[in-house]
Tab-separated table of C-alpha atoms (C1' of nucleotides) in Angstrom:
chain	number	residue	atom	x	y	z
A	1	UNK	CA	44.489	58.951	70.472
A	2	UNK	CA	43.992	55.598	71.997
A	3	UNK	CA	41.575	54.300	69.397
A	4	UNK	CA	41.000	55.213	65.813
A	5	UNK	CA	37.889	53.214	64.926
A	6	UNK	CA	34.716	54.003	66.781
A	7	UNK	CA	33.887	51.475	69.424
A	8	UNK	CA	30.807	49.310	69.502
A	9	UNK	CA	29.453	47.775	72.660
A	10	UNK	CA	31.271	44.543	71.846
A	11	UNK	CA	34.612	46.291	71.723
A	12	UNK	CA	33.857	48.017	74.978
A	13	UNK	CA	33.019	44.696	76.606
A	14	UNK	CA	36.359	43.356	75.442
A	15	UNK	CA	38.228	46.333	76.818
A	16	UNK	CA	36.503	46.022	80.180
A	17	UNK	CA	37.160	42.299	80.271
A	18	UNK	CA	40.787	42.981	79.490
A	19	UNK	CA	41.067	45.467	82.316
A	20	UNK	CA	39.609	42.957	84.702
A	21	UNK	CA	41.913	40.233	83.492
A	22	UNK	CA	45.065	42.327	83.679
A	23	UNK	CA	43.915	43.627	87.058
A	24	UNK	CA	43.666	47.234	86.055
A	25	UNK	CA	40.350	46.784	87.812
A	26	UNK	CA	40.962	44.018	90.368
A	27	UNK	CA	38.145	41.916	91.771
A	28	UNK	CA	35.890	44.052	93.927
A	29	UNK	CA	36.951	47.356	92.386
A	30	UNK	CA	34.455	50.055	91.642
A	31	UNK	CA	34.379	51.052	87.978
A	32	UNK	CA	33.902	54.578	86.688
A	33	UNK	CA	30.301	55.562	86.112
A	34	UNK	CA	28.595	55.246	82.766
A	35	UNK	CA	28.966	58.904	81.926
A	36	UNK	CA	32.682	58.854	82.646
A	37	UNK	CA	33.225	55.775	80.496
A	38	UNK	CA	31.086	57.219	77.739
A	39	UNK	CA	33.378	60.210	77.742
A	40	UNK	CA	36.472	58.020	77.727
A	41	UNK	CA	35.274	55.871	74.849
A	42	UNK	CA	33.704	58.751	73.019
A	43	UNK	CA	30.348	57.094	72.687
A	44	UNK	CA	26.809	57.461	73.987
A	45	UNK	CA	25.916	56.361	77.485
A	46	UNK	CA	23.502	53.798	76.076
A	47	UNK	CA	26.420	52.012	74.458
A	48	UNK	CA	28.325	51.807	77.708
A	49	UNK	CA	25.136	50.748	79.404
A	50	UNK	CA	24.645	47.840	77.071
A	51	UNK	CA	28.214	46.659	77.456
A	52	UNK	CA	28.108	46.773	81.240
A	53	UNK	CA	24.617	45.344	81.449
A	54	UNK	CA	25.628	42.303	79.457
A	55	UNK	CA	28.751	41.824	81.535
A	56	UNK	CA	26.553	41.925	84.611
A	57	UNK	CA	24.246	39.304	83.111
A	58	UNK	CA	27.293	37.189	82.445
A	59	UNK	CA	28.156	37.335	86.107
A	60	UNK	CA	31.274	39.462	85.849
A	61	UNK	CA	30.067	42.801	87.150
A	62	UNK	CA	27.747	43.880	89.909
A	63	UNK	CA	25.554	46.854	89.217
A	64	UNK	CA	23.528	48.773	91.743
A	65	UNK	CA	21.854	52.114	91.474
A	66	UNK	CA	23.623	54.823	93.303
A	67	UNK	CA	26.250	52.356	94.491
A	68	UNK	CA	27.711	52.083	91.000
A	69	UNK	CA	29.320	49.213	89.139
A	70	UNK	CA	31.915	46.934	90.685
A	71	UNK	CA	33.854	43.905	89.531
A	72	UNK	CA	32.283	40.892	91.210
A	73	UNK	CA	34.422	39.695	94.088
A	74	UNK	CA	33.799	36.075	93.098
A	75	UNK	CA	32.992	36.123	89.412
A	76	UNK	CA	29.988	33.827	89.054
A	77	UNK	CA	30.722	31.185	86.545
A	78	UNK	CA	27.745	29.670	84.893
A	79	UNK	CA	27.297	27.104	82.209
A	80	UNK	CA	24.468	27.090	79.780
A	81	UNK	CA	23.061	23.610	79.604
A	82	UNK	CA	20.815	22.936	76.665
A	83	UNK	CA	17.928	20.627	77.369
A	84	UNK	CA	17.065	19.241	73.954
A	85	UNK	CA	14.602	16.537	73.130
A	86	UNK	CA	16.155	13.113	73.274
A	87	UNK	CA	15.496	12.762	69.587
A	88	UNK	CA	17.558	15.849	68.782
A	89	UNK	CA	20.239	14.709	71.174
A	90	UNK	CA	20.573	11.339	69.490
A	91	UNK	CA	20.299	12.583	65.944
A	92	UNK	CA	22.924	15.233	66.634
A	93	UNK	CA	25.434	12.406	67.033
A	94	UNK	CA	24.556	11.067	63.611
A	95	UNK	CA	22.825	8.014	65.013
A	96	UNK	CA	19.286	7.081	64.085
A	97	UNK	CA	16.702	7.521	66.778
A	98	UNK	CA	14.062	5.032	67.851
A	99	UNK	CA	11.410	5.377	70.506
A	100	UNK	CA	9.483	2.627	72.211
A	101	UNK	CA	6.678	2.763	74.742
A	102	UNK	CA	6.874	0.210	77.508
A	103	UNK	CA	3.823	1.006	79.598
A	104	UNK	CA	1.173	3.652	80.052
A	105	UNK	CA	-1.214	3.977	82.986
A	106	UNK	CA	-3.513	6.598	84.385
A	107	UNK	CA	-3.293	6.547	88.158
A	108	UNK	CA	-3.503	8.625	91.280
A	109	UNK	CA	-0.293	10.499	91.945
A	110	UNK	CA	1.811	8.636	94.495
A	111	UNK	CA	2.661	10.471	97.689
A	112	UNK	CA	6.269	11.272	96.843
A	113	UNK	CA	5.137	12.779	93.551
A	114	UNK	CA	2.398	14.814	95.184
A	115	UNK	CA	4.966	16.234	97.546
A	116	UNK	CA	7.405	16.978	94.776
A	117	UNK	CA	4.859	18.688	92.533
A	118	UNK	CA	2.640	20.187	95.233
A	119	UNK	CA	-0.319	18.198	93.982
A	120	UNK	CA	-3.632	17.880	95.790
A	121	UNK	CA	-4.981	14.546	96.960
A	122	UNK	CA	-6.438	12.249	94.307
A	123	UNK	CA	-4.950	14.158	91.416
A	124	UNK	CA	-4.550	11.958	88.383
A	125	UNK	CA	-1.371	11.499	86.395
A	126	UNK	CA	-0.376	9.591	83.293
A	127	UNK	CA	2.458	7.284	84.217
A	128	UNK	CA	4.751	6.318	81.359
A	129	UNK	CA	7.754	4.151	80.903
A	130	UNK	CA	9.635	4.234	77.666
A	131	UNK	CA	12.965	3.629	75.999
A	132	UNK	CA	15.024	5.684	73.612
A	133	UNK	CA	17.509	4.003	71.311
A	134	UNK	CA	20.440	5.322	69.321
A	135	UNK	CA	21.164	3.063	66.369
A	136	UNK	CA	19.207	0.327	68.164
A	137	UNK	CA	21.508	0.537	71.187
A	138	UNK	CA	19.803	1.514	74.461
A	139	UNK	CA	20.322	5.217	74.977
A	140	UNK	CA	17.970	6.234	77.745
A	141	UNK	CA	15.262	4.779	79.947
A	142	UNK	CA	12.570	7.296	80.748
A	143	UNK	CA	9.982	7.170	83.488
A	144	UNK	CA	7.526	10.020	83.494
A	145	UNK	CA	4.411	11.303	85.184
A	146	UNK	CA	2.203	13.905	83.503
A	147	UNK	CA	-0.296	15.914	85.540
A	148	UNK	CA	-3.693	15.638	83.876
A	149	UNK	CA	-5.130	18.756	85.490
A	150	UNK	CA	-2.431	20.824	83.814
A	151	UNK	CA	-2.233	18.875	80.574
A	152	UNK	CA	-5.673	17.347	79.945
A	153	UNK	CA	-4.726	16.374	76.420
A	154	UNK	CA	-2.461	13.660	77.815
A	155	UNK	CA	-5.487	11.564	78.677
A	156	UNK	CA	-6.276	10.788	75.052
A	157	UNK	CA	-2.699	10.569	73.804
A	158	UNK	CA	-1.409	7.017	73.605
A	159	UNK	CA	2.307	7.897	73.371
A	160	UNK	CA	2.853	4.908	71.137
A	161	UNK	CA	4.254	6.761	68.177
A	162	UNK	CA	5.577	9.914	69.785
A	163	UNK	CA	7.690	10.309	72.901
A	164	UNK	CA	6.242	12.235	75.820
A	165	UNK	CA	8.886	14.906	75.590
A	166	UNK	CA	8.328	15.618	71.912
A	167	UNK	CA	4.606	15.627	72.521
A	168	UNK	CA	4.809	17.963	75.485
A	169	UNK	CA	7.045	20.405	73.650
A	170	UNK	CA	4.377	21.103	71.082
A	171	UNK	CA	1.523	20.865	73.545
A	172	UNK	CA	2.887	22.984	76.382
A	173	UNK	CA	5.701	25.198	75.234
A	174	UNK	CA	7.611	27.677	77.357
A	175	UNK	CA	7.836	25.944	80.670
A	176	UNK	CA	10.241	26.251	83.565
A	177	UNK	CA	12.471	23.344	84.410
A	178	UNK	CA	14.160	22.039	87.511
A	179	UNK	CA	17.000	19.617	87.022
A	180	UNK	CA	18.751	17.249	89.338
A	181	UNK	CA	21.599	14.930	88.402
A	182	UNK	CA	22.685	11.920	90.312
A	183	UNK	CA	24.466	8.609	90.131
A	184	UNK	CA	22.807	5.338	91.027
A	185	UNK	CA	23.230	1.619	90.635
A	186	UNK	CA	21.477	0.045	87.693
A	187	UNK	CA	19.602	-2.614	89.610
A	188	UNK	CA	17.498	-5.242	87.874
A	189	UNK	CA	15.050	-2.907	86.102
A	190	UNK	CA	17.508	-0.548	84.494
A	191	UNK	CA	19.995	-3.338	83.871
A	192	UNK	CA	17.398	-5.131	81.808
A	193	UNK	CA	16.388	-2.221	79.638
A	194	UNK	CA	19.744	-0.543	79.321
A	195	UNK	CA	21.578	-3.789	78.765
A	196	UNK	CA	24.151	-3.330	81.495
A	197	UNK	CA	25.090	-5.308	84.583
A	198	UNK	CA	22.847	-4.697	87.615
A	199	UNK	CA	25.814	-3.601	89.693
A	200	UNK	CA	27.032	-1.036	87.182
A	201	UNK	CA	26.560	2.693	87.737
A	202	UNK	CA	23.943	4.643	85.817
A	203	UNK	CA	23.524	8.347	85.338
A	204	UNK	CA	20.178	9.871	86.198
A	205	UNK	CA	18.618	13.180	85.347
A	206	UNK	CA	15.432	14.249	87.094
A	207	UNK	CA	13.415	16.878	85.322
A	208	UNK	CA	10.475	18.721	86.868
A	209	UNK	CA	8.506	21.019	84.604
A	210	UNK	CA	6.206	23.892	85.520
A	211	UNK	CA	3.933	26.102	83.491
A	212	UNK	CA	3.467	29.430	85.185
A	213	UNK	CA	3.568	27.771	88.585
A	214	UNK	CA	1.376	24.826	87.641
A	215	UNK	CA	3.098	21.428	87.742
A	216	UNK	CA	3.293	19.809	84.323
A	217	UNK	CA	5.415	16.723	84.556
A	218	UNK	CA	8.153	14.902	86.389
A	219	UNK	CA	10.565	12.714	84.463
A	220	UNK	CA	13.491	10.532	85.421
A	221	UNK	CA	15.910	9.817	82.626
A	222	UNK	CA	18.418	7.057	83.169
A	223	UNK	CA	21.539	6.749	81.038
A	224	UNK	CA	24.030	3.923	80.919
A	225	UNK	CA	26.750	6.424	80.025
A	226	UNK	CA	27.528	10.039	80.736
A	227	UNK	CA	26.080	13.389	79.860
A	228	UNK	CA	27.807	16.351	78.345
A	229	UNK	CA	27.361	20.084	78.308
A	230	UNK	CA	29.409	23.138	77.512
A	231	UNK	CA	29.452	26.545	79.069
A	232	UNK	CA	29.572	29.798	77.199
A	233	UNK	CA	31.182	32.264	79.514
B	1	UNK	CA	-7.990	50.899	74.058
B	2	UNK	CA	-6.133	47.736	74.657
B	3	UNK	CA	-3.719	49.155	77.181
B	4	UNK	CA	-3.852	52.168	79.402
B	5	UNK	CA	-0.381	52.256	80.949
B	6	UNK	CA	2.559	52.665	78.628
B	7	UNK	CA	4.358	49.449	77.960
B	8	UNK	CA	7.931	48.735	78.918
B	9	UNK	CA	10.000	46.069	77.228
B	10	UNK	CA	9.132	43.664	80.030
B	11	UNK	CA	5.431	44.035	79.401
B	12	UNK	CA	5.993	43.516	75.729
B	13	UNK	CA	7.927	40.346	76.393
B	14	UNK	CA	5.029	39.079	78.471
B	15	UNK	CA	2.519	39.859	75.756
B	16	UNK	CA	4.600	38.096	73.135
B	17	UNK	CA	5.082	35.104	75.407
B	18	UNK	CA	1.350	34.993	75.980
B	19	UNK	CA	0.646	35.006	72.270
B	20	UNK	CA	3.045	32.133	71.770
B	21	UNK	CA	1.529	30.196	74.623
B	22	UNK	CA	-2.071	30.683	73.520
B	23	UNK	CA	-1.001	29.920	69.962
B	24	UNK	CA	-1.931	33.252	68.524
B	25	UNK	CA	1.534	32.837	67.072
B	26	UNK	CA	2.044	29.065	66.821
B	27	UNK	CA	5.489	27.502	66.712
B	28	UNK	CA	7.224	28.412	63.489
B	29	UNK	CA	5.081	31.468	62.779
B	30	UNK	CA	6.581	34.646	61.458
B	31	UNK	CA	5.968	37.637	63.708
B	32	UNK	CA	5.258	41.157	62.523
B	33	UNK	CA	8.330	43.295	62.001
B	34	UNK	CA	9.691	45.608	64.640
B	35	UNK	CA	8.172	48.698	63.086
B	36	UNK	CA	4.729	47.134	62.948
B	37	UNK	CA	4.895	46.020	66.568
B	38	UNK	CA	6.213	49.394	67.620
B	39	UNK	CA	3.156	50.917	66.035
B	40	UNK	CA	0.841	48.413	67.718
B	41	UNK	CA	2.337	48.951	71.151
B	42	UNK	CA	2.771	52.646	70.671
B	43	UNK	CA	6.427	52.631	71.594
B	44	UNK	CA	9.796	53.141	69.975
B	45	UNK	CA	11.334	50.461	67.824
B	46	UNK	CA	14.241	50.152	70.254
B	47	UNK	CA	11.826	48.970	72.904
B	48	UNK	CA	10.415	46.253	70.674
B	49	UNK	CA	13.940	45.386	69.680
B	50	UNK	CA	15.009	44.830	73.236
B	51	UNK	CA	12.004	42.679	74.025
B	52	UNK	CA	12.476	40.477	70.981
B	53	UNK	CA	16.232	40.335	71.341
B	54	UNK	CA	15.935	39.014	74.863
B	55	UNK	CA	13.343	36.472	73.844
B	56	UNK	CA	15.713	35.317	71.145
B	57	UNK	CA	18.525	35.007	73.685
B	58	UNK	CA	16.188	32.952	75.815
B	59	UNK	CA	15.719	30.565	72.951
B	60	UNK	CA	12.103	31.348	72.162
B	61	UNK	CA	12.412	33.361	68.984
B	62	UNK	CA	14.590	33.155	65.907
B	63	UNK	CA	15.730	36.393	64.416
B	64	UNK	CA	17.354	36.862	61.051
B	65	UNK	CA	17.940	39.957	59.050
B	66	UNK	CA	15.666	40.290	56.118
B	67	UNK	CA	14.000	36.977	57.011
B	68	UNK	CA	12.351	38.536	60.039
B	69	UNK	CA	11.463	37.085	63.417
B	70	UNK	CA	9.811	33.689	63.860
B	71	UNK	CA	8.739	31.598	66.809
B	72	UNK	CA	11.287	28.823	67.183
B	73	UNK	CA	9.924	25.545	65.878
B	74	UNK	CA	11.501	23.677	68.783
B	75	UNK	CA	11.872	26.190	71.582
B	76	UNK	CA	15.359	25.627	72.918
B	77	UNK	CA	15.187	24.970	76.583
B	78	UNK	CA	18.291	25.762	78.503
B	79	UNK	CA	19.207	25.647	82.119
B	80	UNK	CA	21.647	27.990	83.712
B	81	UNK	CA	23.994	25.983	85.842
B	82	UNK	CA	25.989	27.961	88.313
B	83	UNK	CA	29.499	26.728	88.922
B	84	UNK	CA	30.386	28.056	92.330
B	85	UNK	CA	33.475	27.355	94.309
B	86	UNK	CA	33.117	24.310	96.473
B	87	UNK	CA	33.476	26.499	99.500
B	88	UNK	CA	30.485	28.609	98.533
B	89	UNK	CA	28.542	25.508	97.665
B	90	UNK	CA	29.124	23.983	101.064
B	91	UNK	CA	28.648	27.133	103.059
B	92	UNK	CA	25.402	27.851	101.242
B	93	UNK	CA	23.959	24.763	102.921
B	94	UNK	CA	24.884	26.153	106.318
B	95	UNK	CA	27.611	23.603	106.872
B	96	UNK	CA	31.141	24.558	107.743
B	97	UNK	CA	33.717	24.022	105.044
B	98	UNK	CA	37.093	22.348	105.399
B	99	UNK	CA	39.751	21.770	102.790
B	100	UNK	CA	42.578	19.296	102.879
B	101	UNK	CA	45.441	18.706	100.473
B	102	UNK	CA	46.315	15.078	99.872
B	103	UNK	CA	49.136	15.298	97.389
B	104	UNK	CA	50.894	17.751	95.116
B	105	UNK	CA	53.325	16.915	92.315
B	106	UNK	CA	54.822	18.682	89.355
B	107	UNK	CA	54.986	16.267	86.448
B	108	UNK	CA	54.837	15.950	82.700
B	109	UNK	CA	51.291	15.960	81.429
B	110	UNK	CA	50.135	12.403	80.809
B	111	UNK	CA	49.078	11.546	77.273
B	112	UNK	CA	45.342	11.557	77.890
B	113	UNK	CA	45.611	15.017	79.428
B	114	UNK	CA	47.742	16.328	76.569
B	115	UNK	CA	45.081	15.149	74.173
B	116	UNK	CA	42.282	16.674	76.186
B	117	UNK	CA	43.953	20.044	76.605
B	118	UNK	CA	45.843	20.169	73.305
B	119	UNK	CA	49.143	20.368	75.159
B	120	UNK	CA	52.539	20.035	73.525
B	121	UNK	CA	54.961	17.292	74.470
B	122	UNK	CA	56.803	17.674	77.762
B	123	UNK	CA	54.533	20.382	79.083
B	124	UNK	CA	54.510	20.484	82.856
B	125	UNK	CA	51.468	20.394	85.058
B	126	UNK	CA	50.831	20.593	88.779
B	127	UNK	CA	48.945	17.474	89.784
B	128	UNK	CA	46.804	17.839	92.888
B	129	UNK	CA	44.595	15.608	94.922
B	130	UNK	CA	42.456	17.091	97.639
B	131	UNK	CA	39.351	16.663	99.710
B	132	UNK	CA	36.538	18.994	100.588
B	133	UNK	CA	34.477	18.425	103.716
B	134	UNK	CA	31.106	19.726	104.834
B	135	UNK	CA	30.834	19.645	108.613
B	136	UNK	CA	33.706	17.149	108.622
B	137	UNK	CA	31.757	14.771	106.386
B	138	UNK	CA	33.370	14.004	103.016
B	139	UNK	CA	31.785	16.225	100.417
B	140	UNK	CA	33.967	15.989	97.348
B	141	UNK	CA	37.175	14.404	96.174
B	142	UNK	CA	39.038	16.568	93.704
B	143	UNK	CA	41.782	15.575	91.323
B	144	UNK	CA	43.224	18.397	89.288
B	145	UNK	CA	45.945	19.246	86.811
B	146	UNK	CA	47.071	22.843	86.294
B	147	UNK	CA	49.007	23.825	83.182
B	148	UNK	CA	52.151	25.664	84.258
B	149	UNK	CA	52.699	27.406	80.937
B	150	UNK	CA	49.356	29.124	81.312
B	151	UNK	CA	49.472	29.617	85.081
B	152	UNK	CA	53.125	29.910	86.089
B	153	UNK	CA	52.181	31.053	89.563
B	154	UNK	CA	51.012	27.540	90.381
B	155	UNK	CA	54.620	26.395	90.613
B	156	UNK	CA	55.243	28.265	93.834
B	157	UNK	CA	51.823	27.802	95.376
B	158	UNK	CA	51.657	24.936	97.816
B	159	UNK	CA	47.872	24.603	97.923
B	160	UNK	CA	48.061	23.609	101.556
B	161	UNK	CA	45.866	26.354	102.938
B	162	UNK	CA	43.795	27.274	99.916
B	163	UNK	CA	41.971	25.016	97.471
B	164	UNK	CA	43.039	25.095	93.841
B	165	UNK	CA	39.681	26.393	92.707
B	166	UNK	CA	39.646	29.317	95.097
B	167	UNK	CA	43.228	30.075	94.186
B	168	UNK	CA	42.605	29.912	90.454
B	169	UNK	CA	39.552	32.137	90.692
B	170	UNK	CA	41.606	35.022	91.995
B	171	UNK	CA	44.638	34.203	89.871
B	172	UNK	CA	42.963	33.610	86.507
B	173	UNK	CA	39.504	35.062	86.419
B	174	UNK	CA	37.135	35.023	83.459
B	175	UNK	CA	37.780	31.673	81.899
B	176	UNK	CA	35.680	29.418	79.722
B	177	UNK	CA	34.554	26.084	81.054
B	178	UNK	CA	33.681	22.722	79.604
B	179	UNK	CA	31.693	20.390	81.794
B	180	UNK	CA	30.994	16.701	81.616
B	181	UNK	CA	28.929	14.739	84.088
B	182	UNK	CA	29.017	11.034	84.560
B	183	UNK	CA	28.353	8.196	86.928
B	184	UNK	CA	31.005	5.754	88.053
B	185	UNK	CA	31.709	3.143	90.669
B	186	UNK	CA	33.534	4.329	93.730
B	187	UNK	CA	36.331	1.794	93.619
B	188	UNK	CA	38.963	1.568	96.351
B	189	UNK	CA	40.387	5.081	96.034
B	190	UNK	CA	37.156	7.055	96.146
B	191	UNK	CA	35.604	4.643	98.624
B	192	UNK	CA	38.404	5.367	101.022
B	193	UNK	CA	38.262	9.140	100.827
B	194	UNK	CA	34.534	9.547	100.436
B	195	UNK	CA	33.741	6.968	103.079
B	196	UNK	CA	31.440	4.850	100.963
B	197	UNK	CA	31.465	1.232	99.858
B	198	UNK	CA	33.705	0.500	96.859
B	199	UNK	CA	30.771	-0.859	94.898
B	200	UNK	CA	28.567	2.179	95.429
B	201	UNK	CA	27.931	4.701	92.667
B	202	UNK	CA	29.611	8.095	92.674
B	203	UNK	CA	28.805	11.216	90.751
B	204	UNK	CA	31.585	12.819	88.749
B	205	UNK	CA	31.952	16.223	87.227
B	206	UNK	CA	34.809	16.910	84.829
B	207	UNK	CA	35.730	20.513	84.371
B	208	UNK	CA	38.091	21.815	81.713
B	209	UNK	CA	39.030	25.469	81.865
B	210	UNK	CA	40.399	27.721	79.138
B	211	UNK	CA	41.689	31.257	79.138
B	212	UNK	CA	41.262	32.814	75.727
B	213	UNK	CA	41.987	29.486	74.077
B	214	UNK	CA	44.894	28.569	76.330
B	215	UNK	CA	44.326	25.489	78.514
B	216	UNK	CA	44.299	26.346	82.203
B	217	UNK	CA	43.278	23.289	84.155
B	218	UNK	CA	41.417	20.018	84.132
B	219	UNK	CA	39.631	18.849	87.263
B	220	UNK	CA	37.633	15.809	88.156
B	221	UNK	CA	35.291	16.252	91.086
B	222	UNK	CA	33.823	13.147	92.646
B	223	UNK	CA	30.748	13.277	94.858
B	224	UNK	CA	29.245	10.537	96.959
B	225	UNK	CA	25.823	12.090	96.407
B	226	UNK	CA	24.063	14.016	93.708
B	227	UNK	CA	24.292	17.440	92.158
B	228	UNK	CA	21.579	19.987	91.699
B	229	UNK	CA	20.833	22.850	89.388
B	230	UNK	CA	17.871	24.906	88.349
B	231	UNK	CA	16.959	26.423	85.041
B	232	UNK	CA	15.824	29.964	84.550
B	233	UNK	CA	13.703	29.898	81.453
C	1	DG	C1'	18.646	64.948	98.558
C	2	DA	C1'	21.596	63.582	95.101
C	3	DG	C1'	24.005	60.355	92.261
C	4	DT	C1'	23.895	56.118	89.648
C	5	DG	C1'	21.938	52.854	86.807
C	6	DG	C1'	17.326	51.616	84.191
C	7	DT	C1'	14.685	52.616	80.533
C	8	DC	C1'	12.485	55.064	76.707
C	9	DT	C1'	12.459	57.925	72.490
C	10	DA	C1'	13.083	59.578	67.721
C	11	DG	C1'	15.958	59.396	64.408
C	12	DA	C1'	19.781	57.615	61.835
C	13	DC	C1'	22.993	54.566	59.418
C	14	DC	C1'	24.744	50.000	58.665
C	15	DA	C1'	25.103	44.888	57.467
C	16	DC	C1'	23.295	40.865	56.284
C	17	DG	C1'	20.846	37.982	53.303
C	18	DG	C1'	16.691	36.799	50.527
C	19	DT	C1'	14.994	37.948	45.788
D	1	DC	C1'	18.252	45.600	45.233
D	2	DC	C1'	16.021	46.463	49.362
D	3	DG	C1'	13.723	44.982	53.639
D	4	DT	C1'	14.761	43.457	58.225
D	5	DG	C1'	17.175	43.401	62.251
D	6	DG	C1'	21.641	45.403	64.583
D	7	DT	C1'	23.475	49.177	66.565
D	8	DC	C1'	24.446	53.961	67.830
D	9	DT	C1'	23.199	58.649	69.396
D	10	DA	C1'	21.615	62.598	72.183
D	11	DG	C1'	18.618	63.672	75.224
D	12	DA	C1'	15.228	62.816	78.662
D	13	DC	C1'	12.819	61.113	82.789
D	14	DC	C1'	12.473	57.716	86.315
D	15	DA	C1'	13.600	54.615	90.404
D	16	DC	C1'	16.335	52.984	93.579
D	17	DT	C1'	19.438	53.575	97.335
D	18	DC	C1'	23.170	55.467	99.893
D	19	DC	C1'	24.267	59.391	102.697
DNA sequence: GAGTGGTCTAGACCACGGT
DNA sequence: CCGTGGTCTAGACCACTCC
């Protein structure tokens, strides 16, 4: 009589996690099969399945047909990084958000961009530069290129009142994103807009966006400060 | 006869995604209930449930009891950032990995660390400094503090042969992680170890680790270069 | 070939949260 | 109150993969 209350898949996850933590099932061990565990916990196989499936998604277990379920030798840690609109990001801190367009041009995609987005020759992009402010303090400098073939609507949008990110979210939802972070020196351009010394470090985030394999946009966000995210499990 | 083959939950997810993309169900719309969709797709409610549940986890739908399921007004984009051991990170690039301990001390946790980890007064930590090399080129400078109350085994570990991260992974698996990224100037210390000019920018990643609410370790990783991650959906 | 996970079903009960 | 999603069950068939 190990348990009185009937166990839900959450409880079962906890028990399994506990057994991994206390090394009842050390890293690399093979776990009992679903049927065996279902018997042990007195529940349906589907319940065990859900518990183990989620633990596998969370990077703690490895599951293979026929081979069975094992505890991952090197539990994959992963953080969930939310990629909100700048507006949401700023307003979440309680500050008021302000957006300002610096320049907007339609031009042929430069070579480095064509390479990065797998664009054909002579493809046109909208090239934007803009600033985001938090309580009238510089928050982020954004430089962005939008592929017109994928997002034709960008040709007639002036981006004077609405930021490109906010606009794109409603125009082209459900995209895939590549992110790169790096550190750089401010230099004269960023120093000017971000109100920092040219020789100070800035934090950059490069964001490439795809819609079903078609390139949508490339953006480089430059911060004077730092960036924060929190993992779940 | 809209579909010949029977639909699995993956197909259903695709259909729903398509209807959001082509604005059959615009952002903010309320979707039909599970029973209705089950009827439409000719499948069991559980199948619809799984499809919609996963879409909700992926940040595309909002689900509430009684209220029903709606398309998120601002689809939450999130990237999955894997946090591998440095060793794996280096070896994944094909380079050979080398680890080197610089210093190891047991000391009282400094005030800023006590604040960050919610430590009590006089709690002891192991303070480490070490370097990670990729093909004998400096890859990362690591400064780390390990809380002895949570990980007593760290007192007797010398960390001369094995890096603290690799050691902690096998000692204390399944922890929660907080991450912060930022840019900084190298300064004399980092310049020396990372073999860059003192006035060059460096990329820093701060990692705080918890085990069931108990503070495990705080680490600051400093890179001469940049850091990369890719989102899933 | 055989064993394990992957998925689906039909039905049931529960819990939350608008009304 | 009562509708919607949340979860569980018992049973079934399938698909992958190791032997």
